[in-house]
Tab-separated table of C-alpha atoms in Angstrom:
chain	number	residue	atom	x	y	z
A	1	MET	CA	144.022	78.357	66.301
A	2	ASN	CA	142.935	75.182	68.035
A	3	MET	CA	142.936	74.619	71.799
A	4	THR	CA	146.064	72.545	71.714
A	5	LEU	CA	147.979	75.326	70.036
A	6	SER	CA	146.587	77.915	72.461
A	7	GLY	CA	147.542	75.839	75.373
A	8	SER	CA	151.103	75.413	74.015
A	9	LEU	CA	151.291	79.073	73.661
A	10	ILE	CA	150.390	79.664	77.269
A	11	PHE	CA	153.085	77.208	78.351
A	12	VAL	CA	155.765	78.721	76.249
A	13	LEU	CA	154.888	82.283	77.387
A	14	PHE	CA	154.906	81.154	80.951
A	15	PHE	CA	158.319	79.497	80.537
A	16	PHE	CA	159.779	82.455	78.755
A	17	CYS	CA	158.442	85.044	81.218
A	18	PHE	CA	159.333	83.112	84.360
A	19	PHE	CA	162.941	82.938	83.370
A	20	SER	CA	163.517	86.071	81.453
A	21	VAL	CA	161.916	89.392	80.489
A	22	CYS	CA	158.122	89.592	81.026
A	23	SER	CA	157.221	92.396	83.309
A	24	ARG	CA	156.008	91.724	86.829
A	25	PRO	CA	153.261	93.888	88.501
A	26	THR	CA	155.119	96.394	90.633
A	27	GLY	CA	154.497	96.408	94.379
A	28	VAL	CA	153.308	92.837	94.356
A	29	HIS	CA	154.724	92.317	97.870
A	30	LEU	CA	152.180	94.740	99.159
A	31	ARG	CA	148.717	93.494	99.931
A	32	ASN	CA	146.732	96.593	99.194
A	33	MET	CA	144.100	97.450	96.654
A	34	GLU	CA	146.367	99.894	94.782
A	35	SER	CA	148.781	97.066	94.035
A	36	PHE	CA	146.053	94.878	92.830
A	37	ILE	CA	144.515	97.596	90.634
A	38	GLN	CA	147.954	98.272	89.237
A	39	ALA	CA	148.480	94.605	88.333
A	40	VAL	CA	145.025	94.514	86.671
A	41	GLN	CA	145.824	97.683	84.701
A	42	GLN	CA	149.158	96.164	83.385
A	43	VAL	CA	147.279	93.111	82.112
A	44	GLU	CA	144.728	95.426	80.394
A	45	ASP	CA	147.535	97.601	78.903
A	46	SER	CA	149.232	94.531	77.483
A	47	ASN	CA	145.986	93.247	76.030
A	48	PRO	CA	144.232	96.248	74.363
A	49	GLY	CA	140.553	95.719	73.989
A	50	LEU	CA	140.348	92.846	76.514
A	51	PRO	CA	136.764	92.827	77.679
A	52	PRO	CA	136.384	93.212	81.455
A	53	LEU	CA	134.164	90.051	81.595
A	54	ALA	CA	136.958	87.992	79.989
A	55	LEU	CA	139.536	89.369	82.368
A	56	VAL	CA	137.520	88.766	85.589
A	57	ARG	CA	136.650	85.319	84.338
A	58	ALA	CA	140.327	84.607	83.789
A	59	LEU	CA	141.170	85.825	87.282
A	60	ARG	CA	138.587	83.333	88.607
A	61	ARG	CA	140.312	80.625	86.701
A	62	THR	CA	143.746	81.654	87.928
A	63	ALA	CA	142.549	81.421	91.521
A	64	GLY	CA	140.796	78.094	91.068
A	65	HIS	CA	137.315	79.354	92.084
A	66	ASP	CA	135.235	77.026	90.009
A	67	ASP	CA	133.032	75.458	92.692
A	68	ALA	CA	129.662	73.859	91.856
A	69	MET	CA	127.600	76.975	92.765
A	70	THR	CA	129.832	79.429	90.855
A	71	ILE	CA	129.616	77.233	87.813
A	72	HIS	CA	125.789	76.884	88.247
A	73	PHE	CA	125.398	80.701	87.950
A	74	LEU	CA	128.388	81.957	85.920
A	75	GLY	CA	129.503	78.952	83.962
A	76	ALA	CA	132.925	77.254	84.101
A	77	SER	CA	135.868	79.696	83.690
A	78	TYR	CA	137.665	77.235	81.577
A	79	SER	CA	134.874	77.290	78.970
A	80	LEU	CA	136.528	80.040	77.076
A	81	ASN	CA	136.822	80.244	73.235
A	82	ASP	CA	140.154	80.256	71.455
A	83	THR	CA	140.314	84.140	71.253
A	84	GLU	CA	139.818	84.456	75.070
A	85	VAL	CA	142.471	81.848	75.729
A	86	LEU	CA	144.922	83.776	73.593
A	87	GLU	CA	144.049	87.110	75.256
A	88	THR	CA	144.515	85.653	78.697
A	89	ALA	CA	147.784	83.937	77.906
A	90	ILE	CA	149.921	86.924	79.138
A	91	LEU	CA	147.867	87.092	82.298
A	92	ASN	CA	148.606	83.437	83.020
A	93	ALA	CA	152.245	83.775	82.073
A	94	SER	CA	153.411	86.853	83.806
A	95	SER	CA	150.949	87.322	86.635
A	96	PHE	CA	149.750	83.889	87.620
A	97	SER	CA	151.438	83.695	91.004
A	98	PHE	CA	150.545	87.165	92.049
A	99	PHE	CA	146.891	86.791	91.158
A	100	ASP	CA	146.597	83.256	92.658
A	101	LYS	CA	147.929	84.495	95.933
A	102	ALA	CA	146.032	87.759	95.846
A	103	ILE	CA	142.541	86.213	95.194
A	104	HIS	CA	142.674	82.787	96.804
A	105	HIS	CA	141.140	83.061	100.275
A	106	ILE	CA	142.430	81.114	103.219
A	107	VAL	CA	143.045	81.532	106.975
A	108	THR	CA	146.151	79.811	108.284
A	109	ASP	CA	146.511	77.978	111.566
A	110	HIS	CA	148.234	81.006	113.017
A	111	GLY	CA	145.292	83.294	112.228
A	112	GLU	CA	146.692	84.930	109.184
A	113	GLU	CA	143.974	85.757	106.602
A	114	ARG	CA	145.142	85.647	102.992
A	115	GLY	CA	143.346	86.629	99.784
A	116	VAL	CA	142.438	89.942	101.376
A	117	VAL	CA	143.767	93.509	100.624
A	118	LEU	CA	143.885	96.774	102.494
A	119	THR	CA	141.764	99.385	100.710
A	120	PRO	CA	142.530	103.136	100.765
A	121	ASP	CA	139.785	103.867	103.245
A	122	GLY	CA	141.453	101.642	105.781
A	123	THR	CA	139.042	98.662	105.565
A	124	THR	CA	140.071	95.144	104.516
A	125	VAL	CA	138.294	93.354	101.664
A	126	ALA	CA	138.426	89.729	100.457
A	127	LEU	CA	138.851	89.772	96.633
A	128	ALA	CA	137.072	86.572	95.721
A	129	PRO	CA	133.547	87.580	96.675
A	130	LEU	CA	134.218	91.031	95.234
A	131	LEU	CA	135.245	89.686	91.869
A	132	LEU	CA	132.342	87.180	91.781
A	133	GLY	CA	129.914	90.089	92.191
A	134	ILE	CA	131.567	91.992	89.419
A	135	GLU	CA	131.492	89.000	87.082
A	136	ALA	CA	127.877	88.359	87.812
A	137	GLY	CA	127.007	91.994	87.042
A	138	LEU	CA	129.185	92.032	83.840
A	139	LYS	CA	127.559	88.808	82.642
A	140	ALA	CA	124.068	90.096	83.274
A	141	LYS	CA	124.961	93.345	81.359
A	142	MET	CA	126.327	91.475	78.401
A	143	GLU	CA	123.391	89.065	78.151
A	144	GLY	CA	120.798	91.709	78.934
A	145	THR	CA	119.369	89.617	81.862
A	146	PRO	CA	118.959	90.196	85.636
A	147	ALA	CA	122.026	89.500	87.754
A	148	THR	CA	120.993	86.067	88.711
A	149	GLY	CA	123.032	84.623	91.625
A	150	LEU	CA	124.380	88.001	92.771
A	151	PHE	CA	123.431	87.529	96.482
A	152	PRO	CA	124.294	83.784	96.693
A	153	LEU	CA	127.680	84.343	95.213
A	154	THR	CA	128.704	87.345	97.182
A	155	LEU	CA	127.106	86.796	100.631
A	156	GLY	CA	124.374	84.160	100.708
A	157	ARG	CA	126.452	80.977	100.562
A	158	THR	CA	129.046	82.308	103.073
A	159	LEU	CA	126.521	83.555	105.516
A	160	GLY	CA	124.358	80.458	105.432
A	161	LEU	CA	127.172	78.014	105.937
A	162	SER	CA	128.670	80.184	108.655
A	163	PHE	CA	125.361	80.204	110.517
A	164	LEU	CA	125.098	76.421	110.418
A	165	SER	CA	128.796	75.604	111.052
A	166	LEU	CA	128.634	77.337	114.557
A	167	GLN	CA	125.190	76.652	115.779
A	168	ASP	CA	126.514	76.025	119.319
A	169	PHE	CA	127.900	79.488	119.569
A	170	SER	CA	125.958	82.701	120.198
A	171	PRO	CA	124.745	84.358	116.979
A	172	SER	CA	127.193	87.230	117.433
A	173	ARG	CA	130.136	84.807	117.391
A	174	ARG	CA	129.034	83.262	114.033
A	175	LEU	CA	130.333	86.255	112.061
A	176	GLY	CA	133.776	87.913	111.867
A	177	PRO	CA	136.136	88.743	113.238
A	178	ASN	CA	138.139	91.760	112.023
A	179	GLY	CA	141.832	91.904	112.258
A	180	CYS	CA	144.816	94.215	111.789
A	181	TRP	CA	147.716	94.645	109.316
A	182	ASP	CA	151.351	94.461	110.304
A	183	ASN	CA	151.853	97.919	108.629
A	184	VAL	CA	149.147	100.031	106.978
A	185	ASP	CA	151.667	101.852	104.778
A	186	HIS	CA	153.333	98.618	103.598
A	187	PRO	CA	150.795	95.852	104.398
A	188	LYS	CA	151.991	92.255	104.097
A	189	VAL	CA	150.384	90.363	106.873
A	190	PHE	CA	146.797	90.481	108.137
A	191	LYS	CA	146.140	88.743	111.507
A	192	LEU	CA	142.687	88.102	112.853
A	193	SER	CA	141.673	89.105	116.389
A	194	ARG	CA	140.211	85.756	117.269
A	195	PRO	CA	139.491	82.349	115.580
A	196	PRO	CA	137.546	82.892	112.324
A	197	THR	CA	134.165	81.938	111.114
A	198	LEU	CA	133.566	81.302	107.404
A	199	ALA	CA	132.326	84.939	107.176
A	200	THR	CA	135.124	86.997	108.467
A	201	ASP	CA	134.782	90.819	108.214
A	202	ALA	CA	136.913	90.948	105.173
A	203	VAL	CA	134.801	88.265	103.442
A	204	ILE	CA	131.632	90.231	104.325
A	205	ASN	CA	133.161	93.517	103.185
A	206	GLY	CA	134.120	91.883	99.819
A	207	GLY	CA	130.622	90.389	99.522
A	208	MET	CA	128.939	93.740	100.136
A	209	ASP	CA	131.269	95.501	97.639
A	210	GLY	CA	130.688	92.683	95.100
A	211	ALA	CA	126.914	93.057	95.445
A	212	ILE	CA	127.015	96.776	95.054
A	213	LEU	CA	129.351	96.797	91.973
A	214	GLY	CA	127.630	93.831	90.468
A	215	MET	CA	124.271	95.563	90.755
A	216	ASN	CA	125.704	98.867	89.327
A	217	LEU	CA	127.113	96.981	86.237
A	218	SER	CA	123.973	95.018	85.634
A	219	ASN	CA	121.906	98.219	85.673
A	220	LEU	CA	123.988	100.030	83.014
A	221	SER	CA	121.819	101.379	80.142
A	222	GLY	CA	121.586	99.249	77.013
A	223	SER	CA	124.066	101.293	75.040
A	224	GLU	CA	126.538	102.021	77.876
A	225	GLN	CA	129.639	99.769	77.810
A	226	PRO	CA	131.060	98.667	81.090
A	227	PRO	CA	134.476	100.291	81.921
A	228	ALA	CA	137.677	98.375	82.296
A	229	LEU	CA	138.045	96.271	85.515
A	230	SER	CA	140.743	98.671	86.814
A	231	GLU	CA	138.475	101.690	86.321
A	232	ILE	CA	135.611	99.923	88.049
A	233	LEU	CA	137.800	99.277	91.069
A	234	LYS	CA	139.331	102.838	90.992
A	235	GLY	CA	136.013	104.450	90.901
A	236	TYR	CA	134.738	102.653	94.083
A	237	TYR	CA	137.904	102.639	96.088
A	238	SER	CA	140.171	105.470	95.037
A	239	PHE	CA	137.868	108.459	95.290
A	240	VAL	CA	138.827	111.821	96.824
A	241	LEU	CA	136.643	113.669	99.249
A	242	HIS	CA	136.408	117.437	99.234
A	243	GLU	CA	137.122	119.792	102.135
A	244	GLY	CA	134.079	120.829	104.087
A	245	LEU	CA	131.536	118.487	102.501
A	246	GLY	CA	133.177	115.005	102.838
A	247	LEU	CA	130.731	112.288	101.912
A	248	ASP	CA	127.850	114.823	101.783
A	249	ALA	CA	129.003	115.827	98.227
A	250	VAL	CA	129.469	112.166	96.961
A	251	THR	CA	126.628	110.878	94.925
A	252	SER	CA	128.292	107.855	93.406
A	253	HIS	CA	128.745	104.542	95.180
A	254	VAL	CA	132.130	104.541	97.120
A	255	SER	CA	133.428	102.068	99.649
A	256	PRO	CA	132.817	104.044	102.993
A	257	ARG	CA	129.114	103.767	102.182
A	258	ARG	CA	129.147	99.988	101.618
A	259	ARG	CA	126.999	99.210	104.668
A	260	GLU	CA	124.206	101.636	103.839
A	261	ILE	CA	124.160	100.942	100.076
A	262	SER	CA	124.235	97.226	100.473
A	263	ARG	CA	121.469	97.416	102.905
A	264	SER	CA	119.308	99.429	100.445
A	265	ILE	CA	120.052	96.884	97.805
A	266	LEU	CA	119.733	93.620	99.699
A	267	GLU	CA	117.305	94.164	102.555
A	268	PRO	CA	114.185	94.243	100.316
A	269	LEU	CA	115.037	90.693	99.066
A	270	ASP	CA	113.759	88.873	102.171
A	271	LEU	CA	117.171	87.610	103.242
A	272	HIS	CA	115.869	84.671	105.210
A	273	SER	CA	114.236	83.212	102.147
A	274	GLN	CA	117.318	84.006	99.990
A	275	VAL	CA	119.727	82.324	102.464
A	276	MET	CA	117.503	79.201	102.753
A	277	GLU	CA	117.130	78.920	99.045
A	278	THR	CA	120.959	79.273	98.663
A	279	LEU	CA	121.530	76.493	101.333
A	280	THR	CA	119.074	74.307	99.463
A	281	LEU	CA	120.992	74.923	96.165
A	282	VAL	CA	124.345	74.209	97.812
A	283	TRP	CA	123.125	70.863	99.165
A	284	GLN	CA	121.558	69.902	95.798
A	285	LEU	CA	124.719	70.819	93.831
A	286	GLU	CA	127.027	68.997	96.249
A	287	ASN	CA	124.657	65.999	96.497
A	288	THR	CA	124.147	66.585	100.255
A	289	GLU	CA	120.970	65.383	101.822
A	290	TRP	CA	118.554	68.122	102.664
A	291	ILE	CA	118.343	68.992	106.300
A	292	ALA	CA	114.752	69.487	107.328
A	293	VAL	CA	113.645	72.906	108.628
A	294	ASP	CA	112.566	71.315	111.965
A	295	THR	CA	116.243	70.361	112.721
A	296	GLY	CA	116.940	74.034	113.490
A	297	VAL	CA	118.279	75.281	110.227
A	298	ALA	CA	115.669	77.979	109.766
A	299	LYS	CA	116.131	79.165	113.270
A	300	ALA	CA	119.982	79.213	112.912
A	301	VAL	CA	119.495	81.299	109.729
A	302	LYS	CA	117.107	83.667	111.483
A	303	ASP	CA	119.394	84.235	114.449
A	304	GLY	CA	122.364	84.538	112.307
A	305	LEU	CA	120.802	87.148	110.049
A	306	GLN	CA	119.674	89.158	113.089
A	307	ALA	CA	123.358	89.232	114.188
A	308	PHE	CA	124.497	90.173	110.586
A	309	VAL	CA	121.917	93.048	110.369
A	310	HIS	CA	123.028	94.429	113.802
A	311	LYS	CA	126.770	94.110	113.281
A	312	TYR	CA	127.107	95.098	109.534
A	313	TRP	CA	124.156	97.282	108.848
A	314	ASP	CA	122.873	98.828	112.127
A	315	CYS	CA	126.441	99.514	113.418
A	316	PRO	CA	128.909	101.648	111.594
A	317	GLN	CA	132.259	100.384	110.581
A	318	ILE	CA	134.596	101.013	113.572
A	319	ILE	CA	138.315	101.186	112.773
A	320	PRO	CA	140.074	99.243	115.556
A	321	ARG	CA	142.876	100.629	117.662
A	322	CYS	CA	145.549	98.495	116.039
A	323	GLN	CA	144.529	99.725	112.611
A	324	TRP	CA	144.987	103.470	113.390
A	325	GLY	CA	148.215	102.753	115.127
A	326	ALA	CA	147.298	103.181	118.832
A	327	LYS	CA	149.876	102.800	121.475
A	328	ALA	CA	149.284	100.425	124.409
A	329	TYR	CA	147.257	101.584	127.357
A	330	GLN	CA	149.700	102.822	129.937
A	331	ASP	CA	147.791	101.663	132.992
A	332	THR	CA	145.191	98.997	133.786
A	333	PRO	CA	141.851	99.525	131.922
A	334	ILE	CA	138.815	99.915	134.263
A	335	PRO	CA	135.697	98.043	133.039
A	336	LEU	CA	132.433	99.910	132.701
A	337	SER	CA	129.225	98.707	134.213
A	338	LEU	CA	126.805	98.423	131.292
A	339	PRO	CA	124.460	99.589	130.020
A	340	LEU	CA	125.371	103.284	130.484
A	341	GLN	CA	122.749	106.027	130.788
A	342	PHE	CA	124.410	108.927	128.941
A	343	LEU	CA	126.141	109.903	125.730
A	344	TYR	CA	128.338	112.962	125.906
A	345	VAL	CA	129.049	114.691	122.650
A	346	HIS	CA	132.305	116.409	121.953
A	347	HIS	CA	134.407	118.076	119.300
A	348	THR	CA	138.134	117.777	119.228
A	349	TYR	CA	138.801	121.425	118.748
A	350	GLU	CA	142.305	120.457	117.972
A	351	PRO	CA	142.751	118.896	115.371
A	352	SER	CA	140.617	121.709	114.090
A	353	SER	CA	139.857	120.520	110.496
A	354	PRO	CA	137.715	117.442	109.653
A	355	CYS	CA	139.672	114.537	108.502
A	356	LEU	CA	138.628	113.175	105.024
A	357	SER	CA	140.853	110.084	104.655
A	358	PHE	CA	141.984	107.092	106.635
A	359	PRO	CA	145.631	108.247	106.678
A	360	LYS	CA	144.625	111.777	107.949
A	361	CYS	CA	142.116	110.449	110.503
A	362	SER	CA	144.669	107.964	111.742
A	363	ARG	CA	147.323	110.733	112.213
A	364	ASP	CA	144.753	112.789	114.143
A	365	MET	CA	143.996	109.823	116.399
A	366	ARG	CA	147.658	109.230	117.087
A	367	ALA	CA	148.266	112.870	117.811
A	368	MET	CA	145.299	113.014	120.186
A	369	GLN	CA	146.533	109.884	122.065
A	370	ARG	CA	149.987	111.295	122.329
A	371	PHE	CA	148.624	114.573	123.737
A	372	HIS	CA	146.390	112.788	126.276
A	373	GLN	CA	149.119	110.317	127.320
A	374	GLU	CA	152.159	112.470	127.338
A	375	ASP	CA	150.881	116.021	128.081
A	376	ARG	CA	147.894	115.132	130.330
A	377	GLY	CA	149.280	111.969	131.924
A	378	TRP	CA	146.251	109.836	131.044
A	379	GLY	CA	146.560	106.135	130.422
A	380	ASP	CA	145.141	106.447	126.901
A	381	ILE	CA	143.240	108.614	124.482
A	382	GLY	CA	140.278	110.002	126.491
A	383	TYR	CA	137.333	109.405	124.186
A	384	SER	CA	135.336	106.234	123.918
A	385	PHE	CA	134.982	106.752	120.113
A	386	VAL	CA	135.915	109.396	117.599
A	387	VAL	CA	134.068	110.092	114.379
A	388	GLY	CA	135.954	111.075	111.161
A	389	SER	CA	134.561	112.803	108.136
A	390	ASP	CA	135.870	109.935	106.043
A	391	GLY	CA	132.817	107.749	106.755
A	392	TYR	CA	134.157	105.801	109.739
A	393	VAL	CA	134.176	105.746	113.451
A	394	TYR	CA	137.523	105.230	115.205
A	395	GLU	CA	137.894	103.107	118.413
A	396	GLY	CA	139.231	104.964	121.414
A	397	ARG	CA	138.586	103.249	124.724
A	398	GLY	CA	135.735	101.400	123.237
A	399	TRP	CA	132.562	99.900	124.556
A	400	LYS	CA	133.825	98.333	127.739
A	401	HIS	CA	136.430	100.575	129.300
A	402	LEU	CA	136.202	103.773	131.408
A	403	GLY	CA	137.297	106.885	129.488
A	404	ARG	CA	138.566	110.404	130.426
A	405	HIS	CA	136.284	112.579	128.373
A	406	THR	CA	133.739	114.183	130.728
A	407	ARG	CA	135.055	115.006	134.202
A	408	GLY	CA	132.931	113.562	136.984
A	409	HIS	CA	130.777	111.575	134.461
A	410	ASN	CA	133.127	109.048	132.882
A	411	ASP	CA	131.619	106.152	134.551
A	412	VAL	CA	128.061	106.793	133.506
A	413	GLY	CA	128.367	107.639	129.866
A	414	TYR	CA	130.291	107.175	126.595
A	415	GLY	CA	132.271	110.200	125.248
A	416	VAL	CA	132.127	110.501	121.463
A	417	SER	CA	133.853	113.330	119.629
A	418	ILE	CA	133.869	114.369	115.972
A	419	ILE	CA	137.235	115.420	114.642
A	420	GLY	CA	137.241	119.162	113.980
A	421	ASN	CA	136.416	122.508	115.501
A	422	TYR	CA	132.620	123.268	115.276
A	423	THR	CA	132.312	126.521	117.004
A	424	ALA	CA	131.212	128.279	113.858
A	425	THR	CA	130.408	125.418	111.404
A	426	LEU	CA	128.808	122.071	111.503
A	427	PRO	CA	130.319	118.680	110.920
A	428	SER	CA	129.338	117.088	107.691
A	429	ARG	CA	125.841	115.627	107.660
A	430	HIS	CA	127.182	112.179	107.146
A	431	ALA	CA	129.550	112.392	110.150
A	432	MET	CA	126.615	113.572	112.362
A	433	ASP	CA	124.414	110.766	111.106
A	434	LEU	CA	127.151	108.255	111.987
A	435	LEU	CA	127.018	109.421	115.586
A	436	ARG	CA	123.314	110.369	115.945
A	437	HIS	CA	121.869	107.221	114.294
A	438	ARG	CA	124.385	104.435	113.561
A	439	LEU	CA	126.597	104.441	116.560
A	440	VAL	CA	123.732	105.182	118.938
A	441	ARG	CA	121.601	102.348	117.502
A	442	CYS	CA	124.639	99.996	117.681
A	443	ALA	CA	125.197	100.943	121.301
A	444	VAL	CA	121.537	100.452	122.423
A	445	ASN	CA	121.035	97.026	120.496
A	446	GLY	CA	124.418	95.829	121.648
A	447	GLY	CA	123.657	96.559	125.310
A	448	GLY	CA	126.155	99.533	125.781
A	449	LEU	CA	123.489	102.249	126.167
A	450	ALA	CA	120.238	101.963	127.968
A	451	ALA	CA	117.152	102.404	125.653
A	452	ASN	CA	116.065	105.581	127.454
A	453	PHE	CA	119.659	107.096	127.453
A	454	THR	CA	120.242	110.894	127.633
A	455	ILE	CA	122.440	112.904	125.207
A	456	HIS	CA	124.347	115.911	126.656
A	457	GLY	CA	126.831	118.288	125.165
A	458	HIS	CA	130.188	118.328	127.051
A	459	ARG	CA	129.496	121.891	128.229
A	460	GLN	CA	126.314	120.951	129.961
A	461	VAL	CA	128.037	118.984	132.642
A	462	VAL	CA	131.495	120.594	132.718
A	463	ASN	CA	131.317	124.331	133.298
A	464	TYR	CA	134.812	125.367	132.027
A	465	THR	CA	134.283	124.342	128.386
A	466	THR	CA	132.369	125.427	125.307
A	467	CYS	CA	132.682	121.906	123.826
A	468	PRO	CA	131.195	120.707	121.391
A	469	GLY	CA	131.252	124.218	119.886
A	470	ASP	CA	128.338	126.691	119.552
A	471	ALA	CA	127.283	125.555	116.111
A	472	PHE	CA	127.427	121.835	116.878
A	473	PHE	CA	125.690	122.237	120.299
A	474	SER	CA	122.858	124.055	118.757
A	475	GLU	CA	122.411	121.216	116.372
A	476	ILE	CA	122.425	118.429	118.947
A	477	ARG	CA	119.723	120.283	120.957
A	478	SER	CA	117.300	119.158	118.311
A	479	TRP	CA	118.263	115.468	118.547
A	480	GLU	CA	116.173	112.819	120.024
A	481	HIS	CA	117.315	111.867	123.534
A	482	PHE	CA	118.867	115.319	124.096
A	483	ARG	CA	117.943	116.838	127.533
A	484	GLU	CA	118.619	120.377	128.764
């Protein structure tokens, strides 16, 4: 079959399907990872034996993501042989509109970010860098070569250009922001919390995930065939945690661990050199004159990377209030005078069981806020932050506002609780590490906690409580910064 005949077949199939009987991916109105995986699986089911590399390359073609650097590393998506054109005809015919809208990343003038999906763990991911990372890994696996271009394609180009585009801003403003969905059960619109950089949180999440999955695929043993694209995505995003162990029992790479895993993969690469090399390549490919290092490019990259490491590797992922469904504060929030000197550790007692998923943790957060506001008459949920056993920290009153967590001491410390009753058992190791290491490091480096801060259990400063439970209190007595 020649290319003209293949092209004609695509047109005929598109015309026939658009006006008649071709099946559409179900749930296409929802912008979540489950809908995207379902659409991918429908294409796979209708094209038995379709290689995952051919499919992900066809998705790139559908979204129009053939920029100069992508072609440099991956080749042009339209350079397909006749067989691949035939195999992707049904994708182009029945699913073109869905995949184009799902993958093509833009931010509108009204702050709506498109080309992103809500994942089952409650975080938001841009699909374009995710799929580029997967394609780079599949290409390396098929060719038996290292995954060349994995960092530039997933994170390097976006970070470098973001650092340079906002040099007049503080480094911390050159990245992000996050945002919130209109409805986490039926997500359709994702609005950002402030004007965006090139590297929104969703783009960085997608880049980290693409780097992780791309590296995993490139490292498959010689005889091991890569799974279907839908299976790659399901294994990373649609896992189930087991009661009592949470992430402690998970040995595979899953999305709640994207920050720690991406750090282990990428930090040894000398990121400054990697970003500078990526920028040089961008300028060469786009015929842009090289900007000398003494014009401030190297310093902008250095400062930007420091902000990136702090925000996305040192700090844990914090689920914002709007994401877990918080009600508005019922009074006027009182600002804290930072940095604070104390960190007060709590357990929730009720809810008594650890939460192992975003939906369950969100319900627990709403229940606690409702109890604190309606039964206790407080303006908001009392805690500054709450740690789930799903791998995430949930924003309570946050870094800047006075809480109601430790009577008589609310203005001198943050109150952080882990969901569950830890009178007789300990929280998962992963949940404790989120609090002990990640959240604490984030607070100190971000100016929220003094470097010489003190950790106290709730019971140490309030005499009517056994919080944070006997087992958990015994554990925190061994932590650095704990004081009797």
